[in-house]
PDB file of C-alpha atoms in Angstrom:
ATOM      1  CA  MET Q   1      34.683  -8.125  28.694  1.00 46.00           C
ATOM      2  CA  THR Q   2      31.162  -8.040  27.273  1.00 48.00           C
ATOM      3  CA  PRO Q   3      28.332  -7.703  29.801  1.00 45.00           C
ATOM      4  CA  PRO Q   4      25.769 -10.527  29.747  1.00 53.00           C
ATOM      5  CA  GLU Q   5      22.769  -9.974  27.517  1.00 61.00           C
ATOM      6  CA  HIS Q   6      19.451  -9.476  29.252  1.00 62.00           C
ATOM      7  CA  LEU Q   7      16.002 -10.280  27.963  1.00 61.00           C
ATOM      8  CA  THR Q   8      13.692  -7.327  28.435  1.00 66.00           C
ATOM      9  CA  VAL Q   9      10.213  -8.603  29.219  1.00 67.00           C
ATOM     10  CA  LYS Q  10       7.289  -6.246  28.752  1.00 71.00           C
ATOM     11  CA  GLY Q  11       4.592  -8.917  28.505  1.00 74.00           C
ATOM     12  CA  PRO Q  12       3.837 -12.617  28.010  1.00 75.00           C
ATOM     13  CA  GLU Q  13       4.606 -12.386  24.300  1.00 79.00           C
ATOM     14  CA  ASP Q  14       8.253 -11.640  25.087  1.00 78.00           C
ATOM     15  CA  ILE Q  15       8.573 -14.800  27.178  1.00 82.00           C
ATOM     16  CA  LEU Q  16       6.649 -16.868  24.632  1.00 81.00           C
ATOM     17  CA  GLY Q  17       8.995 -15.572  21.927  1.00 81.00           C
ATOM     18  CA  PHE Q  18      11.996 -16.612  24.015  1.00 82.00           C
ATOM     19  CA  VAL Q  19      10.807 -20.219  24.506  1.00 87.00           C
ATOM     20  CA  PRO Q  20      11.785 -21.581  21.050  1.00 84.00           C
ATOM     21  CA  HIS Q  21      15.151 -19.809  21.357  1.00 83.00           C
ATOM     22  CA  SER Q  22      15.731 -21.375  24.772  1.00 84.00           C
ATOM     23  CA  LEU Q  23      14.632 -24.883  23.742  1.00 88.00           C
ATOM     24  CA  GLY Q  24      15.780 -24.876  20.130  1.00 89.00           C
ATOM     25  CA  TYR Q  25      12.331 -25.813  18.813  1.00 87.00           C
ATOM     26  CA  TRP Q  26       8.657 -24.824  19.000  1.00 88.00           C
ATOM     27  CA  PRO Q  27       6.958 -27.095  21.581  1.00 91.00           C
ATOM     28  CA  ALA Q  28       3.893 -29.144  20.678  1.00 89.00           C
ATOM     29  CA  GLU Q  29       1.670 -31.031  23.125  1.00 90.00           C
ATOM     30  CA  SER Q  30       4.099 -29.966  25.832  1.00 93.00           C
ATOM     31  CA  LEU Q  31       4.296 -28.253  29.166  1.00 95.00           C
ATOM     32  CA  VAL Q  32       7.033 -25.634  29.343  1.00 96.00           C
ATOM     33  CA  ALA Q  33       7.890 -24.427  32.830  1.00 96.00           C
ATOM     34  CA  MET Q  34      10.314 -21.633  33.633  1.00 95.00           C
ATOM     35  CA  THR Q  35      11.578 -20.928  37.097  1.00 96.00           C
ATOM     36  CA  MET Q  36      11.946 -17.389  38.322  1.00 94.00           C
ATOM     37  CA  GLN Q  37      14.241 -15.780  40.835  1.00 93.00           C
ATOM     38  CA  GLY Q  38      12.490 -12.547  41.673  1.00 92.00           C
ATOM     39  CA  LYS Q  39      12.064 -10.892  38.268  1.00 87.00           C
ATOM     40  CA  ARG Q  40      14.773 -13.001  36.603  1.00 88.00           C
ATOM     41  CA  LEU Q  41      14.065 -16.070  34.482  1.00 88.00           C
ATOM     42  CA  GLY Q  42      15.786 -19.233  35.600  1.00 90.00           C
ATOM     43  CA  ALA Q  43      15.716 -22.798  34.285  1.00 92.00           C
ATOM     44  CA  THR Q  44      13.483 -23.883  31.400  1.00 93.00           C
ATOM     45  CA  LEU Q  45      11.895 -27.331  31.394  1.00 95.00           C
ATOM     46  CA  SER Q  46       9.896 -28.866  28.562  1.00 96.00           C
ATOM     47  CA  VAL Q  47       8.056 -32.167  28.990  1.00 96.00           C
ATOM     48  CA  ASP Q  48       5.452 -33.916  26.884  1.00 94.00           C
ATOM     49  CA  LEU Q  49       1.928 -33.515  28.203  1.00 91.00           C
ATOM     50  CA  PRO Q  50       0.654 -36.762  29.706  1.00 88.00           C
ATOM     51  CA  GLY Q  51      -1.705 -38.916  27.684  1.00 82.00           C
ATOM     52  CA  PRO Q  52      -5.365 -39.424  28.616  1.00 75.00           C
ATOM     53  CA  GLY Q  53      -4.489 -41.826  31.446  1.00 75.00           C
ATOM     54  CA  GLY Q  54      -2.078 -39.337  33.008  1.00 74.00           C
ATOM     55  CA  LEU Q  55      -4.529 -36.490  32.667  1.00 76.00           C
ATOM     56  CA  ALA Q  56      -7.179 -38.429  34.573  1.00 76.00           C
ATOM     57  CA  ASP Q  57      -4.957 -38.321  37.691  1.00 82.00           C
ATOM     58  CA  PRO Q  58      -2.337 -35.611  37.126  1.00 90.00           C
ATOM     59  CA  TRP Q  59      -0.720 -35.634  40.597  1.00 93.00           C
ATOM     60  CA  GLU Q  60       2.244 -37.885  39.729  1.00 93.00           C
ATOM     61  CA  PHE Q  61       3.021 -35.748  36.669  1.00 94.00           C
ATOM     62  CA  ALA Q  62       2.800 -32.563  38.767  1.00 96.00           C
ATOM     63  CA  ARG Q  63       5.114 -33.947  41.462  1.00 95.00           C
ATOM     64  CA  THR Q  64       7.652 -35.027  38.826  1.00 95.00           C
ATOM     65  CA  VAL Q  65       7.669 -31.558  37.228  1.00 97.00           C
ATOM     66  CA  SER Q  66       8.055 -29.976  40.660  1.00 97.00           C
ATOM     67  CA  ASP Q  67      10.954 -32.301  41.503  1.00 97.00           C
ATOM     68  CA  TYR Q  68      12.785 -31.350  38.287  1.00 97.00           C
ATOM     69  CA  LEU Q  69      12.290 -27.626  38.935  1.00 97.00           C
ATOM     70  CA  LYS Q  70      13.630 -27.936  42.486  1.00 96.00           C
ATOM     71  CA  ALA Q  71      17.083 -28.304  40.888  1.00 95.00           C
ATOM     72  CA  ASP Q  72      17.008 -24.503  40.604  1.00 95.00           C
ATOM     73  CA  GLY Q  73      17.681 -23.958  44.287  1.00 94.00           C
ATOM     74  CA  GLU Q  74      17.196 -20.190  44.018  1.00 95.00           C
ATOM     75  CA  ALA Q  75      13.790 -20.337  42.304  1.00 96.00           C
ATOM     76  CA  ASP Q  76      10.947 -18.589  44.091  1.00 97.00           C
ATOM     77  CA  ALA Q  77       8.241 -18.745  41.410  1.00 97.00           C
ATOM     78  CA  THR Q  78       7.271 -20.507  38.196  1.00 96.00           C
ATOM     79  CA  LEU Q  79       5.736 -19.645  34.827  1.00 94.00           C
ATOM     80  CA  LEU Q  80       3.752 -22.363  33.028  1.00 95.00           C
ATOM     81  CA  MET Q  81       2.918 -22.640  29.345  1.00 92.00           C
ATOM     82  CA  LEU Q  82       0.743 -25.433  27.967  1.00 90.00           C
ATOM     83  CA  PHE Q  83       1.387 -25.873  24.256  1.00 89.00           C
ATOM     84  CA  THR Q  84      -1.604 -27.814  22.936  1.00 85.00           C
ATOM     85  CA  ASN Q  85      -4.357 -27.531  20.379  1.00 78.00           C
ATOM     86  CA  HIS Q  86      -6.893 -29.351  22.532  1.00 70.00           C
ATOM     87  CA  GLY Q  87      -8.031 -26.120  24.177  1.00 60.00           C
ATOM     88  CA  TRP Q  88      -9.843 -25.345  27.392  1.00 55.00           C
ATOM     89  CA  MET Q  89     -13.454 -26.422  27.475  1.00 48.00           C
ATOM     90  CA  ASP Q  90     -14.315 -25.347  31.012  1.00 44.00           C
ATOM     91  CA  SER Q  91     -12.952 -25.438  34.557  1.00 42.00           C
ATOM     92  CA  ALA Q  92     -13.571 -29.199  34.713  1.00 50.00           C
ATOM     93  CA  SER Q  93     -11.428 -29.894  31.620  1.00 68.00           C
ATOM     94  CA  THR Q  94      -8.563 -32.315  31.917  1.00 72.00           C
ATOM     95  CA  HIS Q  95      -5.958 -29.612  31.291  1.00 81.00           C
ATOM     96  CA  ALA Q  96      -7.521 -27.439  33.999  1.00 82.00           C
ATOM     97  CA  ARG Q  97      -7.108 -30.346  36.460  1.00 86.00           C
ATOM     98  CA  LEU Q  98      -3.495 -30.690  35.343  1.00 90.00           C
ATOM     99  CA  LEU Q  99      -2.896 -26.988  35.944  1.00 90.00           C
ATOM    100  CA  ALA Q 100      -4.495 -27.200  39.407  1.00 91.00           C
ATOM    101  CA  ALA Q 101      -2.240 -30.138  40.336  1.00 94.00           C
ATOM    102  CA  LEU Q 102       0.831 -28.273  39.075  1.00 95.00           C
ATOM    103  CA  GLU Q 103      -0.124 -25.162  41.048  1.00 96.00           C
ATOM    104  CA  THR Q 104      -0.502 -27.213  44.239  1.00 96.00           C
ATOM    105  CA  ALA Q 105       2.783 -29.105  43.779  1.00 97.00           C
ATOM    106  CA  LEU Q 106       4.771 -25.994  42.896  1.00 98.00           C
ATOM    107  CA  GLU Q 107       3.268 -23.985  45.767  1.00 97.00           C
ATOM    108  CA  SER Q 108       4.287 -26.784  48.162  1.00 97.00           C
ATOM    109  CA  ALA Q 109       7.816 -26.689  46.728  1.00 97.00           C
ATOM    110  CA  GLY Q 110       8.105 -22.925  47.357  1.00 97.00           C
ATOM    111  CA  MET Q 111       7.805 -22.007  43.673  1.00 97.00           C
ATOM    112  CA  PRO Q 112       4.218 -20.756  43.284  1.00 97.00           C
ATOM    113  CA  VAL Q 113       2.877 -20.266  39.767  1.00 96.00           C
ATOM    114  CA  ARG Q 114       3.165 -16.592  38.917  1.00 94.00           C
ATOM    115  CA  ASP Q 115       1.299 -16.978  35.616  1.00 92.00           C
ATOM    116  CA  ALA Q 116       0.110 -19.697  33.236  1.00 91.00           C
ATOM    117  CA  TRP Q 117      -0.753 -19.567  29.547  1.00 88.00           C
ATOM    118  CA  TYR Q 118      -2.427 -21.804  27.010  1.00 85.00           C
ATOM    119  CA  VAL Q 119      -0.648 -21.623  23.649  1.00 86.00           C
ATOM    120  CA  GLY Q 120      -2.312 -23.189  20.629  1.00 79.00           C
ATOM    121  CA  ASP Q 121      -3.239 -22.722  17.012  1.00 67.00           C
ATOM    122  CA  SER Q 122      -6.955 -22.428  17.605  1.00 55.00           C
ATOM    123  CA  PHE Q 123      -7.582 -20.377  20.754  1.00 46.00           C
ATOM    124  CA  GLY Q 124      -8.795 -17.012  19.540  1.00 44.00           C
ATOM    125  CA  ALA Q 125      -7.187 -17.509  16.153  1.00 39.00           C
ATOM    126  CA  THR Q 126      -8.949 -16.772  12.907  1.00 37.00           C
ATOM    127  CA  PRO Q 127      -8.976 -19.359  10.087  1.00 37.00           C
ATOM    128  CA  THR Q 128      -6.361 -17.285   8.250  1.00 37.00           C
ATOM    129  CA  ALA Q 129      -4.052 -16.780  11.236  1.00 37.00           C
ATOM    130  CA  ARG Q 130      -0.537 -18.059  10.646  1.00 38.00           C
ATOM    131  CA  THR Q 131       0.789 -17.712  14.160  1.00 42.00           C
ATOM    132  CA  PRO Q 132      -0.196 -19.535  17.344  1.00 46.00           C
ATOM    133  CA  ALA Q 133      -2.531 -17.779  19.726  1.00 49.00           C
ATOM    134  CA  ALA Q 134      -1.971 -17.519  23.469  1.00 53.00           C
ATOM    135  CA  ALA Q 135      -4.253 -16.778  26.373  1.00 53.00           C
ATOM    136  CA  ARG Q 136      -4.108 -16.968  30.123  1.00 52.00           C
ATOM    137  CA  CYS Q 137      -5.287 -20.315  31.367  1.00 53.00           C
ATOM    138  CA  PRO Q 138      -8.806 -19.871  32.774  1.00 46.00           C
ATOM    139  CA  ALA Q 139      -7.959 -21.757  35.958  1.00 45.00           C
ATOM    140  CA  GLY Q 140      -4.612 -19.980  36.281  1.00 46.00           C
ATOM    141  CA  PRO Q 141      -3.613 -17.275  38.726  1.00 45.00           C
TER     142      PRO Q 141
END
């Protein structure tokens, strides 16, 4: 019998590298949420980011994401990744409000956000960069 393979995580880049393997594609304009059970990764959820109307009042979106993640009954934390090229302007940006709503909903569900990252082609990338850039969300934990 072969023991199960384990993903060794040394940093965010290891988790970000696992996402396309887990989903089968590279997300675009999407929220990817992964549940955690202690130090173990759990379920992976990918949903399209809401349009401008949904971003204006992100609470329904946040509650829906939280409800989906509750299916992992052993989850005790969450990782969030926002795959978008619209960037983070400041703490009042629409994506920052979305992140705040997600943090509140997931905290209430007993799965607080352990970390959150913005992943896009332009954040910190040079004009010749061929790979997406990632950074911690400014409003994140």
